[in-house]
Amino acid sequence: MTATIGIDGNSADYPVRQGSVGPEVIDIRKLYGNTGRFTFDPGFTSTAACESKITYIDGDQGILLHRGYPIEQLAEKSSFLEVAYLLLNGELPNAKEHDEFKYLITRHTMVHEQLATFYRGFRRDAHPMAIMCGVVGALSAFYHDSTDIHDPMQREIACHRLIAKMPTIAAMAYKYSVGQPFLYPDNSLSYTGNFLRMTFGVPAEPYVINPVVEDALDKIFILHADHEQNASTSTVRLAGSSGANPFACIAAGIACLWGPAHGGANEAALEMLRQIGRPERIPEFIARAKNKDDPFRLMGFGHRVYKNYDPRAKVLGEAATKVLDTLGISDPVLDTARELERIALSDDYFIEKKLYPNVDFYSGIILSAIGFPTSMFTALFALARTTGWIAQWTEMMGDSEQKIGRPRQLYTGHPRRDYVPLAQRG
Ligand code: ACO
């Protein structure tokens, strides 16, 4: 099938490519050569920047598939490490492959001892994401033996190192902020259990893992593992397209994720819910969200792709109740969230604009109940999303059509003009 595009009476046919599911895609790579025109698509709302086999989203139906498997099934039945294997390798592991992968990841959980001195260079009140950007970027200075992107073995080791070390790096960022000693990983624990211990344990006493908390956090990690070509993933791909090493690319992804319109939204959502404080104040905030003259938005609501309920928000809404019940926490914020969701979903403004709760709406409530400060929320997102980033980066490195990413622009600045010496300028 082809699509005909005509400009100035000249038309040409362009191939239309069909994915396994989802909309067809018009291949316009020859458009500039044929017409001397670019397309204009800031925010990439109509542009597929790559071909991928990893994740599929149907935003209208509220469907999210990783390698074909629905996110609800993965969140309920799988573990984060299993999902990491799936994203990286394309298939769920069998028992032997699972054990081998677990062994490989576990053997890379420690960080170079010298890296600990990096932390001491930061202020104690530094945001964990500021520390993560710096420390993850610095990994390439420590692991030279896995920065040759043309060597598949080195690429694989870099992937394993990143997945394995992110919990250690994130937990160290937390420990540093509270002035407690860093804890070395305990490889007898699960990926998520180990992270909980490194974060909340102290050397003076044993740390007992609450299985409900471990399970909820593992779910949060699964739900954040990948989300196709979102802003941070596209950042990782763009950085990687120049041949930058994987540690540098992931640091770029972390920087992008930090923004409140992306990963920073879970922090912003909980802060908003706390600011609302009690259900009676909800109408006031709904009115502000609808007011065009007020920059306030309902954080944790709306999504570029989902124009239906974000399936991840559904899983987390249920997990929030379970965790708070288990921990015996009665947090008015959860009541406020449920009521806000109910009121917003019956309000014409939100219905017309198809604004539904997204993954960030409930995750903050769970993370806060577990004991994480809000400043750690995005760091946890980065920990989990590293898996998706590195899977997408690996896929890109194996793509024979891969080119350096180089968007064009619609230039609206001054046309050519001559330099005027300083003394002659009015
Ligand atoms: N509250 C109130 N109004 C909203 C909201 C919101 N949360 N989100 C979108 N709108 C309105 C916009 O004002 C706009 O109205 P208009 O058409 O009258 O101008 C319309 O809905 C479309 O919004 P856009 O910003 O154009 O949609 P876009 O796809 O660019 O933005 C985004 C998506 C950034 C997520 C947006 O919904 C938002 O800012 N949400 C709050 C932040 C948030 O929760 N981010 C997390 C996203 S999920 C993630 O990154 C993991």
Tab-separated table of C-alpha atoms and ligand atoms in Angstrom:
chain	number	residue	atom	x	y	z
A	1	MET	CA	0.000	0.000	0.000
A	2	THR	CA	1.172	3.556	-0.672
A	3	ALA	CA	0.075	7.068	0.249
A	4	THR	CA	0.160	9.789	-2.366
A	5	ILE	CA	1.363	13.196	-1.270
A	6	GLY	CA	1.020	16.036	-3.763
A	7	ILE	CA	2.592	19.476	-3.504
A	8	ASP	CA	2.568	22.175	-6.221
A	9	GLY	CA	0.950	19.787	-8.682
A	10	ASN	CA	3.689	17.165	-8.263
A	11	SER	CA	2.717	14.050	-6.427
A	12	ALA	CA	4.673	11.022	-5.328
A	13	ASP	CA	3.839	7.726	-3.668
A	14	TYR	CA	5.212	6.856	-0.256
A	15	PRO	CA	5.212	3.358	1.243
A	16	VAL	CA	2.689	2.676	3.990
A	17	ARG	CA	4.060	0.257	6.569
A	18	GLN	CA	1.876	-1.971	8.670
A	19	GLY	CA	2.840	-2.861	12.235
A	20	SER	CA	1.716	-6.146	13.835
A	21	VAL	CA	-0.982	-4.105	15.638
A	22	GLY	CA	-1.733	-0.404	15.714
A	23	PRO	CA	-2.060	2.286	13.071
A	24	GLU	CA	-0.309	2.150	9.724
A	25	VAL	CA	2.696	4.378	9.263
A	26	ILE	CA	3.518	6.496	6.189
A	27	ASP	CA	7.223	6.221	5.410
A	28	ILE	CA	8.122	9.794	4.467
A	29	ARG	CA	11.899	9.405	4.441
A	30	LYS	CA	12.044	10.431	0.793
A	31	LEU	CA	9.698	13.421	1.211
A	32	TYR	CA	12.444	16.033	1.553
A	33	GLY	CA	14.387	14.614	-1.395
A	34	ASN	CA	11.233	14.583	-3.538
A	35	THR	CA	9.701	17.913	-2.492
A	36	GLY	CA	12.317	19.982	-0.652
A	37	ARG	CA	9.823	20.178	2.247
A	38	PHE	CA	10.048	18.953	5.823
A	39	THR	CA	7.123	17.919	7.971
A	40	PHE	CA	6.397	19.980	11.104
A	41	ASP	CA	5.555	17.925	14.172
A	42	PRO	CA	6.807	19.410	17.445
A	43	GLY	CA	6.164	16.984	20.297
A	44	PHE	CA	6.147	14.120	17.749
A	45	THR	CA	2.385	13.721	18.025
A	46	SER	CA	2.185	12.180	14.518
A	47	THR	CA	5.709	10.866	14.079
A	48	ALA	CA	7.077	7.369	14.630
A	49	ALA	CA	10.802	7.864	15.158
A	50	CYS	CA	11.771	4.193	15.097
A	51	GLU	CA	10.594	0.622	14.581
A	52	SER	CA	10.313	-1.405	17.804
A	53	LYS	CA	9.178	-4.846	18.935
A	54	ILE	CA	9.259	-4.198	22.676
A	55	THR	CA	6.129	-2.399	23.892
A	56	TYR	CA	2.742	-1.653	22.385
A	57	ILE	CA	0.223	0.864	23.711
A	58	ASP	CA	-3.331	1.392	22.517
A	59	GLY	CA	-4.114	4.647	24.264
A	60	ASP	CA	-7.783	4.707	23.245
A	61	GLN	CA	-8.473	1.257	24.636
A	62	GLY	CA	-6.132	1.582	27.643
A	63	ILE	CA	-3.971	-1.367	26.572
A	64	LEU	CA	-0.279	-1.822	27.394
A	65	LEU	CA	1.608	-4.895	26.147
A	66	HIS	CA	5.242	-5.834	26.729
A	67	ARG	CA	6.422	-8.228	23.992
A	68	GLY	CA	2.712	-9.016	23.577
A	69	TYR	CA	1.923	-9.741	27.232
A	70	PRO	CA	-0.718	-7.496	28.926
A	71	ILE	CA	0.689	-5.403	31.761
A	72	GLU	CA	-2.083	-6.562	34.132
A	73	GLN	CA	-0.953	-10.206	33.743
A	74	LEU	CA	2.705	-9.317	34.194
A	75	ALA	CA	1.951	-7.206	37.291
A	76	GLU	CA	-0.145	-9.961	38.843
A	77	LYS	CA	1.852	-13.068	37.958
A	78	SER	CA	5.403	-12.068	37.146
A	79	SER	CA	8.389	-10.482	38.911
A	80	PHE	CA	10.404	-7.430	37.971
A	81	LEU	CA	13.467	-9.486	37.007
A	82	GLU	CA	11.345	-11.709	34.798
A	83	VAL	CA	9.920	-8.618	33.062
A	84	ALA	CA	13.445	-7.226	32.676
A	85	TYR	CA	14.476	-10.457	30.949
A	86	LEU	CA	11.393	-10.304	28.742
A	87	LEU	CA	12.033	-6.716	27.674
A	88	LEU	CA	15.680	-7.406	26.922
A	89	ASN	CA	15.357	-10.796	25.242
A	90	GLY	CA	11.894	-10.826	23.715
A	91	GLU	CA	10.606	-13.970	25.467
A	92	LEU	CA	9.762	-14.935	29.030
A	93	PRO	CA	12.633	-16.965	30.499
A	94	ASN	CA	12.296	-20.668	31.241
A	95	ALA	CA	13.337	-21.758	34.745
A	96	LYS	CA	17.005	-22.246	33.783
A	97	GLU	CA	17.222	-18.945	31.921
A	98	HIS	CA	15.536	-17.211	34.843
A	99	ASP	CA	18.046	-18.586	37.344
A	100	GLU	CA	20.973	-17.675	35.110
A	101	PHE	CA	19.674	-14.136	34.612
A	102	LYS	CA	19.072	-13.724	38.335
A	103	TYR	CA	22.601	-14.942	39.020
A	104	LEU	CA	24.085	-12.515	36.473
A	105	ILE	CA	22.183	-9.523	37.810
A	106	THR	CA	22.916	-10.432	41.404
A	107	ARG	CA	26.653	-10.664	40.708
A	108	HIS	CA	26.692	-7.044	39.527
A	109	THR	CA	24.832	-5.387	42.401
A	110	MET	CA	27.882	-3.850	44.083
A	111	VAL	CA	29.331	-0.567	42.847
A	112	HIS	CA	33.015	0.316	42.670
A	113	GLU	CA	34.116	1.366	46.153
A	114	GLN	CA	35.511	4.609	44.755
A	115	LEU	CA	32.024	5.560	43.624
A	116	ALA	CA	30.964	6.037	47.262
A	117	THR	CA	33.310	9.019	47.478
A	118	PHE	CA	31.325	10.695	44.708
A	119	TYR	CA	28.319	10.911	46.977
A	120	ARG	CA	30.316	12.770	49.601
A	121	GLY	CA	30.876	15.562	47.100
A	122	PHE	CA	27.143	16.344	47.039
A	123	ARG	CA	25.298	18.464	49.567
A	124	ARG	CA	23.276	16.317	51.964
A	125	ASP	CA	20.078	18.034	50.824
A	126	ALA	CA	20.751	17.381	47.109
A	127	HIS	CA	17.766	15.961	45.243
A	128	PRO	CA	18.286	12.199	44.656
A	129	MET	CA	17.692	12.736	40.929
A	130	ALA	CA	20.554	15.259	40.828
A	131	ILE	CA	22.761	12.618	42.438
A	132	MET	CA	21.493	9.884	40.097
A	133	CYS	CA	22.250	11.978	36.988
A	134	GLY	CA	25.797	12.507	38.211
A	135	VAL	CA	26.550	9.039	39.546
A	136	VAL	CA	25.056	7.091	36.622
A	137	GLY	CA	26.888	9.338	34.151
A	138	ALA	CA	30.065	8.614	36.097
A	139	LEU	CA	29.654	4.836	35.690
A	140	SER	CA	31.312	5.024	32.272
A	141	ALA	CA	34.448	6.242	34.059
A	142	PHE	CA	34.432	3.089	36.196
A	143	TYR	CA	33.408	0.415	33.723
A	144	HIS	CA	35.555	1.098	30.657
A	145	ASP	CA	35.421	-2.587	29.850
A	146	SER	CA	31.738	-2.336	28.909
A	147	THR	CA	31.626	0.906	26.924
A	148	ASP	CA	32.573	-0.452	23.485
A	149	ILE	CA	29.163	-0.321	21.844
A	150	HIS	CA	30.350	-2.336	18.837
A	151	ASP	CA	31.076	-5.404	20.983
A	152	PRO	CA	27.818	-7.332	21.690
A	153	MET	CA	29.345	-8.941	24.795
A	154	GLN	CA	30.259	-5.544	26.256
A	155	ARG	CA	26.803	-4.225	25.428
A	156	GLU	CA	25.226	-7.133	27.291
A	157	ILE	CA	27.449	-6.675	30.343
A	158	ALA	CA	26.598	-2.949	30.405
A	159	CYS	CA	22.872	-3.844	30.401
A	160	HIS	CA	23.303	-6.246	33.303
A	161	ARG	CA	25.440	-3.765	35.220
A	162	LEU	CA	22.887	-0.995	34.828
A	163	ILE	CA	19.906	-3.115	35.889
A	164	ALA	CA	21.871	-4.523	38.824
A	165	LYS	CA	23.447	-1.322	40.092
A	166	MET	CA	20.497	1.061	39.899
A	167	PRO	CA	18.952	-0.163	43.196
A	168	THR	CA	22.323	0.205	44.917
A	169	ILE	CA	22.835	3.695	43.469
A	170	ALA	CA	19.301	4.844	44.347
A	171	ALA	CA	19.516	3.416	47.890
A	172	MET	CA	22.886	5.135	48.396
A	173	ALA	CA	21.344	8.461	47.289
A	174	TYR	CA	18.689	7.986	49.984
A	175	LYS	CA	21.152	6.920	52.679
A	176	TYR	CA	23.336	9.907	51.934
A	177	SER	CA	20.403	12.307	52.320
A	178	VAL	CA	19.504	10.946	55.776
A	179	GLY	CA	23.097	10.721	56.962
A	180	GLN	CA	23.121	6.959	57.467
A	181	PRO	CA	25.906	4.587	56.360
A	182	PHE	CA	25.632	2.924	52.962
A	183	LEU	CA	24.636	-0.736	53.101
A	184	TYR	CA	26.251	-3.257	50.770
A	185	PRO	CA	23.819	-5.416	48.759
A	186	ASP	CA	22.708	-8.758	50.203
A	187	ASN	CA	22.573	-11.142	47.265
A	188	SER	CA	20.508	-13.719	49.129
A	189	LEU	CA	17.498	-11.400	48.799
A	190	SER	CA	15.222	-10.718	45.842
A	191	TYR	CA	15.976	-7.751	43.579
A	192	THR	CA	13.305	-5.665	45.309
A	193	GLY	CA	13.888	-7.065	48.811
A	194	ASN	CA	17.570	-6.197	48.496
A	195	PHE	CA	16.670	-2.644	47.489
A	196	LEU	CA	14.317	-2.281	50.484
A	197	ARG	CA	17.053	-3.461	52.839
A	198	MET	CA	19.714	-1.185	51.346
A	199	THR	CA	17.277	1.739	51.705
A	200	PHE	CA	15.673	1.168	55.081
A	201	GLY	CA	18.056	-1.232	56.826
A	202	VAL	CA	20.872	-0.166	59.141
A	203	PRO	CA	24.084	-2.078	59.905
A	204	ALA	CA	23.206	-2.202	63.618
A	205	GLU	CA	20.282	-4.590	63.256
A	206	PRO	CA	18.732	-7.141	60.903
A	207	TYR	CA	16.154	-5.853	58.422
A	208	VAL	CA	12.935	-7.840	58.140
A	209	ILE	CA	11.243	-7.609	54.765
A	210	ASN	CA	7.456	-7.254	54.763
A	211	PRO	CA	6.302	-9.480	51.857
A	212	VAL	CA	3.281	-7.246	51.070
A	213	VAL	CA	5.567	-4.228	50.773
A	214	GLU	CA	8.095	-6.204	48.724
A	215	ASP	CA	5.329	-7.386	46.401
A	216	ALA	CA	3.808	-3.890	46.014
A	217	LEU	CA	7.173	-2.317	45.242
A	218	ASP	CA	7.997	-5.085	42.771
A	219	LYS	CA	4.653	-4.319	41.071
A	220	ILE	CA	5.525	-0.630	40.937
A	221	PHE	CA	8.828	-1.551	39.298
A	222	ILE	CA	7.052	-3.783	36.755
A	223	LEU	CA	4.516	-1.045	35.950
A	224	HIS	CA	7.297	1.476	35.326
A	225	ALA	CA	9.651	-0.824	33.429
A	226	ASP	CA	8.918	0.415	29.911
A	227	HIS	CA	6.449	2.580	28.016
A	228	GLU	CA	7.598	2.629	24.381
A	229	GLN	CA	8.866	5.930	22.937
A	230	ASN	CA	8.129	8.306	25.835
A	231	ALA	CA	10.261	11.423	26.364
A	232	SER	CA	13.026	9.800	28.431
A	233	THR	CA	13.233	6.688	26.238
A	234	SER	CA	13.433	8.858	23.138
A	235	THR	CA	16.186	10.798	24.914
A	236	VAL	CA	18.105	7.583	25.541
A	237	ARG	CA	17.694	6.570	21.882
A	238	LEU	CA	18.722	10.007	20.626
A	239	ALA	CA	21.804	10.066	22.856
A	240	GLY	CA	22.627	6.505	21.800
A	241	SER	CA	22.180	7.306	18.109
A	242	SER	CA	25.397	9.306	18.187
A	243	GLY	CA	27.298	6.279	19.486
A	244	ALA	CA	27.450	7.467	23.106
A	245	ASN	CA	28.112	4.687	25.632
A	246	PRO	CA	25.114	3.146	27.458
A	247	PHE	CA	25.924	4.648	30.864
A	248	ALA	CA	25.969	8.151	29.367
A	249	CYS	CA	22.700	7.420	27.520
A	250	ILE	CA	20.933	6.273	30.686
A	251	ALA	CA	22.164	9.389	32.522
A	252	ALA	CA	20.527	11.434	29.737
A	253	GLY	CA	17.295	9.460	30.223
A	254	ILE	CA	17.365	10.155	33.967
A	255	ALA	CA	17.740	13.891	33.310
A	256	CYS	CA	14.702	13.862	31.027
A	257	LEU	CA	12.628	11.748	33.398
A	258	TRP	CA	13.142	14.269	36.185
A	259	GLY	CA	10.711	16.828	34.698
A	260	PRO	CA	7.267	17.238	36.358
A	261	ALA	CA	5.435	16.530	33.090
A	262	HIS	CA	7.101	13.086	33.012
A	263	GLY	CA	8.621	11.123	35.917
A	264	GLY	CA	8.410	14.004	38.352
A	265	ALA	CA	4.613	13.810	38.223
A	266	ASN	CA	4.273	11.197	40.996
A	267	GLU	CA	6.042	13.535	43.412
A	268	ALA	CA	3.852	16.414	42.197
A	269	ALA	CA	0.671	14.279	42.420
A	270	LEU	CA	1.200	13.368	46.069
A	271	GLU	CA	2.126	16.937	46.935
A	272	MET	CA	-1.085	18.083	45.247
A	273	LEU	CA	-3.186	15.523	47.151
A	274	ARG	CA	-1.621	16.664	50.421
A	275	GLN	CA	-2.267	20.268	49.491
A	276	ILE	CA	-5.926	19.443	48.833
A	277	GLY	CA	-5.861	17.806	52.242
A	278	ARG	CA	-9.485	16.693	52.540
A	279	PRO	CA	-12.245	15.698	50.112
A	280	GLU	CA	-14.311	18.879	50.778
A	281	ARG	CA	-11.629	21.013	49.104
A	282	ILE	CA	-11.664	19.018	45.840
A	283	PRO	CA	-14.151	21.260	43.950
A	284	GLU	CA	-11.844	24.242	44.511
A	285	PHE	CA	-8.935	22.380	42.857
A	286	ILE	CA	-11.093	20.988	40.054
A	287	ALA	CA	-12.173	24.568	39.283
A	288	ARG	CA	-8.527	25.680	39.206
A	289	ALA	CA	-7.578	22.816	36.862
A	290	LYS	CA	-10.327	23.913	34.470
A	291	ASN	CA	-9.414	27.598	34.595
A	292	LYS	CA	-7.337	28.495	31.508
A	293	ASP	CA	-5.809	31.482	33.340
A	294	ASP	CA	-4.488	29.270	36.129
A	295	PRO	CA	-1.398	27.161	35.304
A	296	PHE	CA	-2.516	24.534	37.844
A	297	ARG	CA	-3.183	21.053	36.422
A	298	LEU	CA	-4.420	17.959	38.174
A	299	MET	CA	-1.165	16.092	38.577
A	300	GLY	CA	-1.426	12.370	37.916
A	301	PHE	CA	-4.184	13.072	35.389
A	302	GLY	CA	-3.974	13.027	31.613
A	303	HIS	CA	-1.533	11.361	29.290
A	304	ARG	CA	-0.155	12.002	25.832
A	305	VAL	CA	-1.074	8.496	24.682
A	306	TYR	CA	-3.818	7.188	27.014
A	307	LYS	CA	-7.195	8.655	26.239
A	308	ASN	CA	-8.719	6.052	28.508
A	309	TYR	CA	-7.910	4.716	31.972
A	310	ASP	CA	-4.146	4.056	32.246
A	311	PRO	CA	-4.070	0.282	32.955
A	312	ARG	CA	-1.155	0.831	35.337
A	313	ALA	CA	-3.239	3.229	37.465
A	314	LYS	CA	-5.881	0.498	37.885
A	315	VAL	CA	-3.345	-1.997	39.271
A	316	LEU	CA	-1.858	0.614	41.583
A	317	GLY	CA	-5.221	1.848	42.856
A	318	GLU	CA	-5.877	-1.683	44.153
A	319	ALA	CA	-2.316	-2.137	45.470
A	320	ALA	CA	-2.602	1.146	47.417
A	321	THR	CA	-5.537	-0.163	49.447
A	322	LYS	CA	-3.731	-3.453	50.153
A	323	VAL	CA	-0.483	-1.826	51.296
A	324	LEU	CA	-2.182	0.742	53.527
A	325	ASP	CA	-4.383	-1.960	55.081
A	326	THR	CA	-1.397	-4.249	55.716
A	327	LEU	CA	0.675	-1.486	57.241
A	328	GLY	CA	-2.323	-0.305	59.290
A	329	ILE	CA	-2.033	3.184	57.823
A	330	SER	CA	-5.151	5.284	57.518
A	331	ASP	CA	-4.006	8.043	55.171
A	332	PRO	CA	-6.646	10.669	54.306
A	333	VAL	CA	-4.703	11.211	51.090
A	334	LEU	CA	-6.040	7.892	49.722
A	335	ASP	CA	-9.634	8.984	50.446
A	336	THR	CA	-8.914	12.325	48.794
A	337	ALA	CA	-7.443	10.544	45.746
A	338	ARG	CA	-10.446	8.235	45.342
A	339	GLU	CA	-12.896	11.095	45.691
A	340	LEU	CA	-10.903	13.295	43.304
A	341	GLU	CA	-10.901	10.496	40.748
A	342	ARG	CA	-14.663	10.011	41.156
A	343	ILE	CA	-15.469	13.722	40.801
A	344	ALA	CA	-13.064	14.317	37.886
A	345	LEU	CA	-14.339	11.314	35.943
A	346	SER	CA	-17.896	12.617	36.114
A	347	ASP	CA	-16.934	16.180	35.160
A	348	ASP	CA	-17.555	17.293	31.547
A	349	TYR	CA	-14.154	19.000	31.234
A	350	PHE	CA	-12.255	15.798	32.015
A	351	ILE	CA	-14.663	13.590	30.066
A	352	GLU	CA	-14.410	15.727	26.908
A	353	LYS	CA	-10.632	15.959	27.077
A	354	LYS	CA	-10.368	12.258	27.951
A	355	LEU	CA	-8.312	12.919	31.055
A	356	TYR	CA	-7.999	9.845	33.275
A	357	PRO	CA	-5.726	8.999	36.211
A	358	ASN	CA	-2.264	7.954	35.030
A	359	VAL	CA	0.346	5.707	36.662
A	360	ASP	CA	1.517	8.540	38.896
A	361	PHE	CA	-1.818	9.120	40.577
A	362	TYR	CA	-1.643	6.248	43.074
A	363	SER	CA	2.027	5.251	43.059
A	364	GLY	CA	3.040	8.122	45.352
A	365	ILE	CA	0.515	7.046	48.007
A	366	ILE	CA	2.040	3.548	48.106
A	367	LEU	CA	5.622	4.788	48.101
A	368	SER	CA	4.861	7.233	50.887
A	369	ALA	CA	3.172	4.490	52.963
A	370	ILE	CA	6.282	2.316	52.526
A	371	GLY	CA	8.358	5.176	53.927
A	372	PHE	CA	9.962	6.809	50.890
A	373	PRO	CA	10.206	10.602	50.963
A	374	THR	CA	8.624	12.261	47.912
A	375	SER	CA	12.056	13.279	46.630
A	376	MET	CA	12.837	9.568	46.101
A	377	PHE	CA	9.779	8.853	43.928
A	378	THR	CA	11.313	9.801	40.619
A	379	ALA	CA	14.532	8.023	41.554
A	380	LEU	CA	12.505	4.801	41.942
A	381	PHE	CA	10.906	5.425	38.561
A	382	ALA	CA	14.398	5.819	37.067
A	383	LEU	CA	15.494	2.563	38.715
A	384	ALA	CA	12.644	0.648	37.098
A	385	ARG	CA	12.686	2.441	33.736
A	386	THR	CA	16.403	1.702	33.310
A	387	THR	CA	15.294	-1.753	32.189
A	388	GLY	CA	13.140	-0.343	29.393
A	389	TRP	CA	15.718	2.255	28.425
A	390	ILE	CA	18.462	-0.318	28.112
A	391	ALA	CA	16.211	-2.758	26.204
A	392	GLN	CA	15.286	0.018	23.758
A	393	TRP	CA	18.929	1.054	23.443
A	394	THR	CA	19.934	-2.572	22.759
A	395	GLU	CA	17.228	-2.885	20.121
A	396	MET	CA	18.405	0.320	18.462
A	397	MET	CA	22.030	-0.848	18.406
A	398	GLY	CA	20.926	-3.968	16.522
A	399	ASP	CA	18.827	-2.032	13.988
A	400	SER	CA	20.577	-1.937	10.621
A	401	GLU	CA	18.539	1.138	9.624
A	402	GLN	CA	19.628	3.094	12.682
A	403	LYS	CA	20.973	6.594	11.941
A	404	ILE	CA	22.002	9.467	14.151
A	405	GLY	CA	18.788	11.218	15.267
A	406	ARG	CA	18.721	14.664	13.715
A	407	PRO	CA	15.329	16.438	13.534
A	408	ARG	CA	14.934	19.404	11.182
A	409	GLN	CA	13.277	22.725	12.030
A	410	LEU	CA	10.969	25.413	10.772
A	411	TYR	CA	13.282	28.437	10.953
A	412	THR	CA	11.466	31.691	11.779
A	413	GLY	CA	14.493	33.775	12.809
A	414	HIS	CA	16.204	36.594	10.954
A	415	PRO	CA	17.352	35.964	7.369
A	416	ARG	CA	21.007	36.627	6.510
A	417	ARG	CA	22.280	40.089	7.496
A	418	ASP	CA	25.701	41.724	7.859
A	419	TYR	CA	27.569	42.255	11.090
A	420	VAL	CA	27.452	45.838	12.436
A	421	PRO	CA	30.466	46.969	14.521
A	422	LEU	CA	29.605	47.779	18.169
A	423	ALA	CA	30.303	51.527	17.802
A	424	GLN	CA	27.825	51.800	14.939
A	425	ARG	CA	24.912	50.105	16.711
A	426	GLY	CA	22.177	52.468	17.917
B	1	ACO	N1	-5.382	18.901	34.387
B	1	ACO	C1	-6.151	19.798	33.734
B	1	ACO	N2	-6.185	19.917	32.392
B	1	ACO	C2	-5.396	19.112	31.678
B	1	ACO	C3	-4.571	18.144	32.267
B	1	ACO	C4	-4.578	18.053	33.683
B	1	ACO	N3	-3.819	17.175	34.318
B	1	ACO	N4	-3.883	17.470	31.320
B	1	ACO	C5	-4.266	17.997	30.153
B	1	ACO	N5	-5.185	18.985	30.354
B	1	ACO	C6	-5.863	19.757	29.320
B	1	ACO	C7	-4.955	20.820	28.724
B	1	ACO	O1	-5.067	22.064	29.391
B	1	ACO	C8	-5.433	20.889	27.292
B	1	ACO	O2	-6.578	21.682	27.248
B	1	ACO	P1	-6.898	22.557	25.938
B	1	ACO	O3	-7.103	21.576	24.826
B	1	ACO	O4	-8.163	23.284	26.302
B	1	ACO	O5	-5.729	23.468	25.721
B	1	ACO	C9	-5.845	19.466	26.973
B	1	ACO	O6	-6.172	18.850	28.248
B	1	ACO	C10	-4.743	18.622	26.304
B	1	ACO	O7	-3.573	18.721	27.087
B	1	ACO	P2	-2.110	18.762	26.474
B	1	ACO	O8	-1.168	19.351	27.486
B	1	ACO	O9	-2.137	19.408	25.137
B	1	ACO	O10	-1.837	17.212	26.292
B	1	ACO	P3	-0.442	16.519	26.193
B	1	ACO	O11	-0.687	15.214	25.572
B	1	ACO	O12	0.548	17.428	25.563
B	1	ACO	O13	-0.017	16.387	27.738
B	1	ACO	C11	0.441	15.564	29.890
B	1	ACO	C12	-0.031	15.229	28.457
B	1	ACO	C13	1.741	16.371	29.855
B	1	ACO	C14	0.700	14.274	30.645
B	1	ACO	C15	-0.679	16.393	30.586
B	1	ACO	O14	-1.879	15.653	30.628
B	1	ACO	C16	-0.273	16.833	31.988
B	1	ACO	O15	0.410	17.860	32.141
B	1	ACO	N6	-0.691	16.049	33.052
B	1	ACO	C17	-0.300	16.350	34.389
B	1	ACO	C18	1.118	15.853	34.628
B	1	ACO	C19	1.195	14.342	34.738
B	1	ACO	O16	0.441	13.708	35.433
B	1	ACO	N7	2.200	13.771	34.045
B	1	ACO	C20	2.472	12.351	34.073
B	1	ACO	C21	2.332	11.737	32.732
B	1	ACO	S1	2.548	9.989	32.858
B	1	ACO	C22	4.199	9.749	32.921
B	1	ACO	O17	5.000	10.533	32.504
B	1	ACO	C23	4.640	8.536	33.543
